[in-house]
Amino acid sequence: MQIIPVLLGVSIVVFFMVRAIPGDPAQIILGQQATQAQVQQLRENMGLDKPIFVQYGLFLKDALRGDLGDSVVTGRPVTTELLVRLPATFELTAFAMLIAVLVGVPVGVIAAVKQYSLLDKTTSVLALTGISMPIFWLAMILVVIFGVNLELLPFPGRLDPTTAITSITGLVLVDSLLTLNFAGFWDGLLHLIMPALALATIPMAVLMRMTRSSMLEVMNEDYVRTARAKGVVPWRVIVKHALRNSMLPTITVIGLQVGLLMGGAIITETIFSWPGIGLYAYNSISARDYASIQGVVLYGALLFVLVNLVVDILYAVLDPRVRY
Amino acid sequence: MQQDAVASHEVKTRSRRGDFLRAFFSNKLAVFGTAVMTVFVLMAVFAPLVAPYDPLQTDLPQKFDGPSLAHPFGQDELGRDILSRVIYGARISLTAGLAAVALATVVGTIVGLTAGYLGRWPDSLLMRLMDVLLAFPSILLAIVIVSILGPSLVNAMLAIGIVFIPQIARVVRSAVISVRERDYIEAERALGAGNVQIIFSGVLPNSMAPLIVQSTLTLATAILDVAALSFLGLGARAPTPEWGAMLTDAFRSGFGVFVEGQHAIIFPGIAIALAVLAVNFIGDGLRDALDPRRRT
């Protein structure tokens, strides 16, 4: 139940973010040509003439109803702008997370089982290299190698301009399968590979390191030795006894990676012109569209807190010793 | 058990510093990291002597000319010498990272010491505050802070420093809690030492190891985040030869960079990755050398 004060704290920080920016918001929205009366009118409409605590109350009330004001650039509600772009970002980040888990966890397990082997040493250095690369550089290098020099993978965007798919859920891969548009599915998949790889690299490396070290810890436990001693086949000891117990810290790490993925999505979507929330955030920052930045930050933090709450609950479900 | 007793007996006969240095320098990756970092630091300090050209000198007809003897790393979108810019960039990128970590370390240590040593309500209050900062994905928090302060390299450094305060504070707090009840602290208190004296002579020195490790690993992330903020237009601006800004400027110059200016992407990126990797190697080496139980 610590989540409520934390969320209130988040809302206060986000509220003051916009209030702390120098200048009168009403004046900024209307521009320099506006008359004094117009500015005064807008100030009253926006509630800027009220005391700051009342303003915060109004902001919180609106935010709870999903109303975060209108984007200064497009004039449409920020919440609408974000919802329209959510499927593109969800598809990209989910695919990236899938790659990260499917590669990171098994490699971490193998590295732990074969500790100090050449494979262990190589993957450890590779994982450290993975977390040392700036994600926008990695994305650009992928474009240089696979997009330009080898011409293997298409970019930018989610689909070729000539490919058309019927939008149902907004997820290209799902929609194309639902409408049996296999050419569309293939095109969407090819477009997804480079940005997803760029986004997946850091979580993959972190998961690899985390899985390896928690596996190493668990492998020394008595119950693993007992399992070995009573003649359980080695792979069964690794999967059933060791991996299962070592997954707890790994799950926590997966939750924390969601925060990194958000930052990564802003950068990756910008480089690949991926029409999601990340690109919207980048454009809002460039245009100083504070209502939109506020929306991205508030929903981003909310999502992050909720994901980590789910992780905490999962933790208690998976480990009966943990009780809240 | 038997082995442990033997090991601890041996430790008594050797100096702690000698142990630490031996452990650190027997780690090949840590030595490699130290060597690379030394080169980067020398490059940064002696940039005007080492750089073959003025990092801001443009030469438009030579735009995106590839690596040659005269320009080993080639020329960028404005014909500037990329090698010289990478050398000057070491000054800016490393200083920005260090400044951010210094801020986080000083403030984080004060918060962590206060919370861990005093306990009770100051602890709850400070740690709840840290929880609020931790509730933001780090890059979003940095964006909020730079939005408030206005985009510039200095403000990006400040923002990244603030973002890392909670991590340092948590590490210091748990270290403080683990030494707070030890006998030697009790002894100091019995001898009449005040809180401040106990903190500086007893608690802080014995909390140093995890703090040093955390700060070093934070430096790696800080260098990356400074570059990322520059990419978002919230950090260093053109024509500053900051590594992240160099990549950003190349990217923003248009699609041509991917075809004819590939070297303008490759070299600044290698500089960032190499510097961060070196710091990570050093951090891992420090952790293993300072805490033998966690040696991997």
PDB file of N, CA, C and O in Angstrom, chain B residues 40 43-56 81-95 239-243 246:
ATOM      1  N   PHE B  40      42.007   7.623 -22.216  1.00  0.00           N
ATOM      2  CA  PHE B  40      40.942   8.616 -22.409  1.00  0.00           C
ATOM      3  C   PHE B  40      41.210   9.871 -21.579  1.00  0.00           C
ATOM      4  O   PHE B  40      41.024  11.001 -22.051  1.00  0.00           O
ATOM      5  N   MET B  43      43.977  11.839 -23.072  1.00  0.00           N
ATOM      6  CA  MET B  43      43.450  12.480 -24.277  1.00  0.00           C
ATOM      7  C   MET B  43      42.660  13.737 -23.914  1.00  0.00           C
ATOM      8  O   MET B  43      42.793  14.777 -24.548  1.00  0.00           O
ATOM      9  N   ALA B  44      41.846  13.619 -22.873  1.00  0.00           N
ATOM     10  CA  ALA B  44      41.004  14.742 -22.465  1.00  0.00           C
ATOM     11  C   ALA B  44      41.873  15.888 -21.955  1.00  0.00           C
ATOM     12  O   ALA B  44      41.688  17.048 -22.336  1.00  0.00           O
ATOM     13  N   VAL B  45      42.875  15.549 -21.111  1.00  0.00           N
ATOM     14  CA  VAL B  45      43.693  16.591 -20.498  1.00  0.00           C
ATOM     15  C   VAL B  45      44.539  17.310 -21.554  1.00  0.00           C
ATOM     16  O   VAL B  45      44.632  18.539 -21.563  1.00  0.00           O
ATOM     17  N   PHE B  46      45.141  16.516 -22.460  1.00  0.00           N
ATOM     18  CA  PHE B  46      46.057  17.110 -23.434  1.00  0.00           C
ATOM     19  C   PHE B  46      45.422  17.299 -24.813  1.00  0.00           C
ATOM     20  O   PHE B  46      46.139  17.345 -25.822  1.00  0.00           O
ATOM     21  N   ALA B  47      44.082  17.429 -24.846  1.00  0.00           N
ATOM     22  CA  ALA B  47      43.371  17.520 -26.125  1.00  0.00           C
ATOM     23  C   ALA B  47      43.989  18.526 -27.099  1.00  0.00           C
ATOM     24  O   ALA B  47      44.223  18.203 -28.269  1.00  0.00           O
ATOM     25  N   PRO B  48      44.301  19.760 -26.649  1.00  0.00           N
ATOM     26  CA  PRO B  48      44.842  20.744 -27.616  1.00  0.00           C
ATOM     27  C   PRO B  48      46.178  20.303 -28.208  1.00  0.00           C
ATOM     28  O   PRO B  48      46.521  20.685 -29.322  1.00  0.00           O
ATOM     29  N   LEU B  49      46.958  19.496 -27.448  1.00  0.00           N
ATOM     30  CA  LEU B  49      48.249  19.050 -27.953  1.00  0.00           C
ATOM     31  C   LEU B  49      48.112  17.828 -28.861  1.00  0.00           C
ATOM     32  O   LEU B  49      48.879  17.650 -29.808  1.00  0.00           O
ATOM     33  N   VAL B  50      47.130  16.975 -28.564  1.00  0.00           N
ATOM     34  CA  VAL B  50      46.999  15.707 -29.276  1.00  0.00           C
ATOM     35  C   VAL B  50      46.169  15.844 -30.545  1.00  0.00           C
ATOM     36  O   VAL B  50      46.448  15.196 -31.551  1.00  0.00           O
ATOM     37  N   ALA B  51      45.128  16.680 -30.491  1.00  0.00           N
ATOM     38  CA  ALA B  51      44.208  16.755 -31.625  1.00  0.00           C
ATOM     39  C   ALA B  51      44.905  17.380 -32.828  1.00  0.00           C
ATOM     40  O   ALA B  51      45.529  18.437 -32.709  1.00  0.00           O
ATOM     41  N   PRO B  52      44.811  16.724 -34.003  1.00  0.00           N
ATOM     42  CA  PRO B  52      45.496  17.257 -35.186  1.00  0.00           C
ATOM     43  C   PRO B  52      44.841  18.526 -35.752  1.00  0.00           C
ATOM     44  O   PRO B  52      45.508  19.317 -36.411  1.00  0.00           O
ATOM     45  N   TYR B  53      43.536  18.725 -35.522  1.00  0.00           N
ATOM     46  CA  TYR B  53      42.849  19.893 -36.086  1.00  0.00           C
ATOM     47  C   TYR B  53      42.017  20.590 -35.024  1.00  0.00           C
ATOM     48  O   TYR B  53      41.802  20.053 -33.943  1.00  0.00           O
ATOM     49  N   ASP B  54      41.512  21.769 -35.370  1.00  0.00           N
ATOM     50  CA  ASP B  54      40.536  22.459 -34.545  1.00  0.00           C
ATOM     51  C   ASP B  54      39.201  21.707 -34.657  1.00  0.00           C
ATOM     52  O   ASP B  54      38.715  21.505 -35.772  1.00  0.00           O
ATOM     53  N   PRO B  55      38.615  21.282 -33.522  1.00  0.00           N
ATOM     54  CA  PRO B  55      37.399  20.457 -33.604  1.00  0.00           C
ATOM     55  C   PRO B  55      36.203  21.202 -34.191  1.00  0.00           C
ATOM     56  O   PRO B  55      35.205  20.581 -34.541  1.00  0.00           O
ATOM     57  N   LEU B  56      36.280  22.531 -34.260  1.00  0.00           N
ATOM     58  CA  LEU B  56      35.132  23.291 -34.766  1.00  0.00           C
ATOM     59  C   LEU B  56      35.340  23.770 -36.209  1.00  0.00           C
ATOM     60  O   LEU B  56      34.447  24.362 -36.808  1.00  0.00           O
ATOM     61  N   ASP B  81      37.071  17.487 -38.662  1.00  0.00           N
ATOM     62  CA  ASP B  81      37.897  16.299 -38.450  1.00  0.00           C
ATOM     63  C   ASP B  81      37.326  15.488 -37.284  1.00  0.00           C
ATOM     64  O   ASP B  81      37.285  15.970 -36.142  1.00  0.00           O
ATOM     65  N   ILE B  82      36.909  14.250 -37.567  1.00  0.00           N
ATOM     66  CA  ILE B  82      36.224  13.461 -36.543  1.00  0.00           C
ATOM     67  C   ILE B  82      37.182  13.057 -35.418  1.00  0.00           C
ATOM     68  O   ILE B  82      36.816  13.095 -34.239  1.00  0.00           O
ATOM     69  N   LEU B  83      38.433  12.719 -35.757  1.00  0.00           N
ATOM     70  CA  LEU B  83      39.396  12.348 -34.714  1.00  0.00           C
ATOM     71  C   LEU B  83      39.554  13.472 -33.690  1.00  0.00           C
ATOM     72  O   LEU B  83      39.493  13.245 -32.472  1.00  0.00           O
ATOM     73  N   SER B  84      39.727  14.709 -34.188  1.00  0.00           N
ATOM     74  CA  SER B  84      39.899  15.833 -33.264  1.00  0.00           C
ATOM     75  C   SER B  84      38.661  16.016 -32.395  1.00  0.00           C
ATOM     76  O   SER B  84      38.765  16.325 -31.202  1.00  0.00           O
ATOM     77  N   ARG B  85      37.489  15.810 -32.999  1.00  0.00           N
ATOM     78  CA  ARG B  85      36.249  15.973 -32.239  1.00  0.00           C
ATOM     79  C   ARG B  85      36.098  14.876 -31.195  1.00  0.00           C
ATOM     80  O   ARG B  85      35.624  15.136 -30.084  1.00  0.00           O
ATOM     81  N   VAL B  86      36.514  13.651 -31.543  1.00  0.00           N
ATOM     82  CA  VAL B  86      36.447  12.563 -30.561  1.00  0.00           C
ATOM     83  C   VAL B  86      37.384  12.871 -29.389  1.00  0.00           C
ATOM     84  O   VAL B  86      37.045  12.672 -28.221  1.00  0.00           O
ATOM     85  N   ILE B  87      38.579  13.422 -29.695  1.00  0.00           N
ATOM     86  CA  ILE B  87      39.544  13.739 -28.638  1.00  0.00           C
ATOM     87  C   ILE B  87      39.007  14.835 -27.718  1.00  0.00           C
ATOM     88  O   ILE B  87      39.000  14.698 -26.492  1.00  0.00           O
ATOM     89  N   TYR B  88      38.494  15.919 -28.309  1.00  0.00           N
ATOM     90  CA  TYR B  88      37.910  16.974 -27.480  1.00  0.00           C
ATOM     91  C   TYR B  88      36.660  16.480 -26.768  1.00  0.00           C
ATOM     92  O   TYR B  88      36.350  16.898 -25.651  1.00  0.00           O
ATOM     93  N   GLY B  89      35.939  15.562 -27.440  1.00  0.00           N
ATOM     94  CA  GLY B  89      34.714  15.018 -26.842  1.00  0.00           C
ATOM     95  C   GLY B  89      34.979  14.302 -25.535  1.00  0.00           C
ATOM     96  O   GLY B  89      34.137  14.298 -24.638  1.00  0.00           O
ATOM     97  N   ALA B  90      36.180  13.685 -25.411  1.00  0.00           N
ATOM     98  CA  ALA B  90      36.516  12.990 -24.165  1.00  0.00           C
ATOM     99  C   ALA B  90      36.433  13.962 -22.989  1.00  0.00           C
ATOM    100  O   ALA B  90      35.951  13.619 -21.915  1.00  0.00           O
ATOM    101  N   ARG B  91      36.890  15.206 -23.211  1.00  0.00           N
ATOM    102  CA  ARG B  91      36.806  16.223 -22.153  1.00  0.00           C
ATOM    103  C   ARG B  91      35.374  16.395 -21.686  1.00  0.00           C
ATOM    104  O   ARG B  91      35.073  16.339 -20.504  1.00  0.00           O
ATOM    105  N   ILE B  92      34.489  16.637 -22.674  1.00  0.00           N
ATOM    106  CA  ILE B  92      33.118  17.014 -22.330  1.00  0.00           C
ATOM    107  C   ILE B  92      32.326  15.828 -21.796  1.00  0.00           C
ATOM    108  O   ILE B  92      31.713  15.903 -20.732  1.00  0.00           O
ATOM    109  N   SER B  93      32.380  14.699 -22.518  1.00  0.00           N
ATOM    110  CA  SER B  93      31.564  13.548 -22.114  1.00  0.00           C
ATOM    111  C   SER B  93      31.999  13.003 -20.762  1.00  0.00           C
ATOM    112  O   SER B  93      31.162  12.694 -19.911  1.00  0.00           O
ATOM    113  N   LEU B  94      33.315  12.878 -20.543  1.00  0.00           N
ATOM    114  CA  LEU B  94      33.777  12.313 -19.277  1.00  0.00           C
ATOM    115  C   LEU B  94      33.529  13.282 -18.122  1.00  0.00           C
ATOM    116  O   LEU B  94      33.114  12.881 -17.038  1.00  0.00           O
ATOM    117  N   THR B  95      33.785  14.584 -18.357  1.00  0.00           N
ATOM    118  CA  THR B  95      33.546  15.560 -17.296  1.00  0.00           C
ATOM    119  C   THR B  95      32.071  15.587 -16.910  1.00  0.00           C
ATOM    120  O   THR B  95      31.730  15.625 -15.721  1.00  0.00           O
ATOM    121  N   PRO B 239      27.622  23.384 -31.963  1.00  0.00           N
ATOM    122  CA  PRO B 239      28.616  22.459 -32.504  1.00  0.00           C
ATOM    123  C   PRO B 239      29.489  21.788 -31.444  1.00  0.00           C
ATOM    124  O   PRO B 239      30.573  21.326 -31.771  1.00  0.00           O
ATOM    125  N   THR B 240      29.052  21.765 -30.164  1.00  0.00           N
ATOM    126  CA  THR B 240      29.874  21.181 -29.101  1.00  0.00           C
ATOM    127  C   THR B 240      30.320  19.764 -29.471  1.00  0.00           C
ATOM    128  O   THR B 240      29.474  18.942 -29.822  1.00  0.00           O
ATOM    129  N   PRO B 241      31.619  19.465 -29.391  1.00  0.00           N
ATOM    130  CA  PRO B 241      32.056  18.110 -29.723  1.00  0.00           C
ATOM    131  C   PRO B 241      31.831  17.128 -28.581  1.00  0.00           C
ATOM    132  O   PRO B 241      32.769  16.510 -28.108  1.00  0.00           O
ATOM    133  N   GLU B 242      30.592  16.986 -28.126  1.00  0.00           N
ATOM    134  CA  GLU B 242      30.286  15.948 -27.138  1.00  0.00           C
ATOM    135  C   GLU B 242      29.935  14.704 -27.951  1.00  0.00           C
ATOM    136  O   GLU B 242      29.318  14.803 -29.003  1.00  0.00           O
ATOM    137  N   TRP B 243      30.334  13.503 -27.455  1.00  0.00           N
ATOM    138  CA  TRP B 243      30.181  12.290 -28.263  1.00  0.00           C
ATOM    139  C   TRP B 243      28.731  12.049 -28.692  1.00  0.00           C
ATOM    140  O   TRP B 243      28.461  11.741 -29.850  1.00  0.00           O
ATOM    141  N   MET B 246      27.668  14.514 -31.264  1.00  0.00           N
ATOM    142  CA  MET B 246      28.254  14.241 -32.582  1.00  0.00           C
ATOM    143  C   MET B 246      27.381  13.266 -33.359  1.00  0.00           C
ATOM    144  O   MET B 246      27.094  13.456 -34.549  1.00  0.00           O
TER     145      MET B 246
END
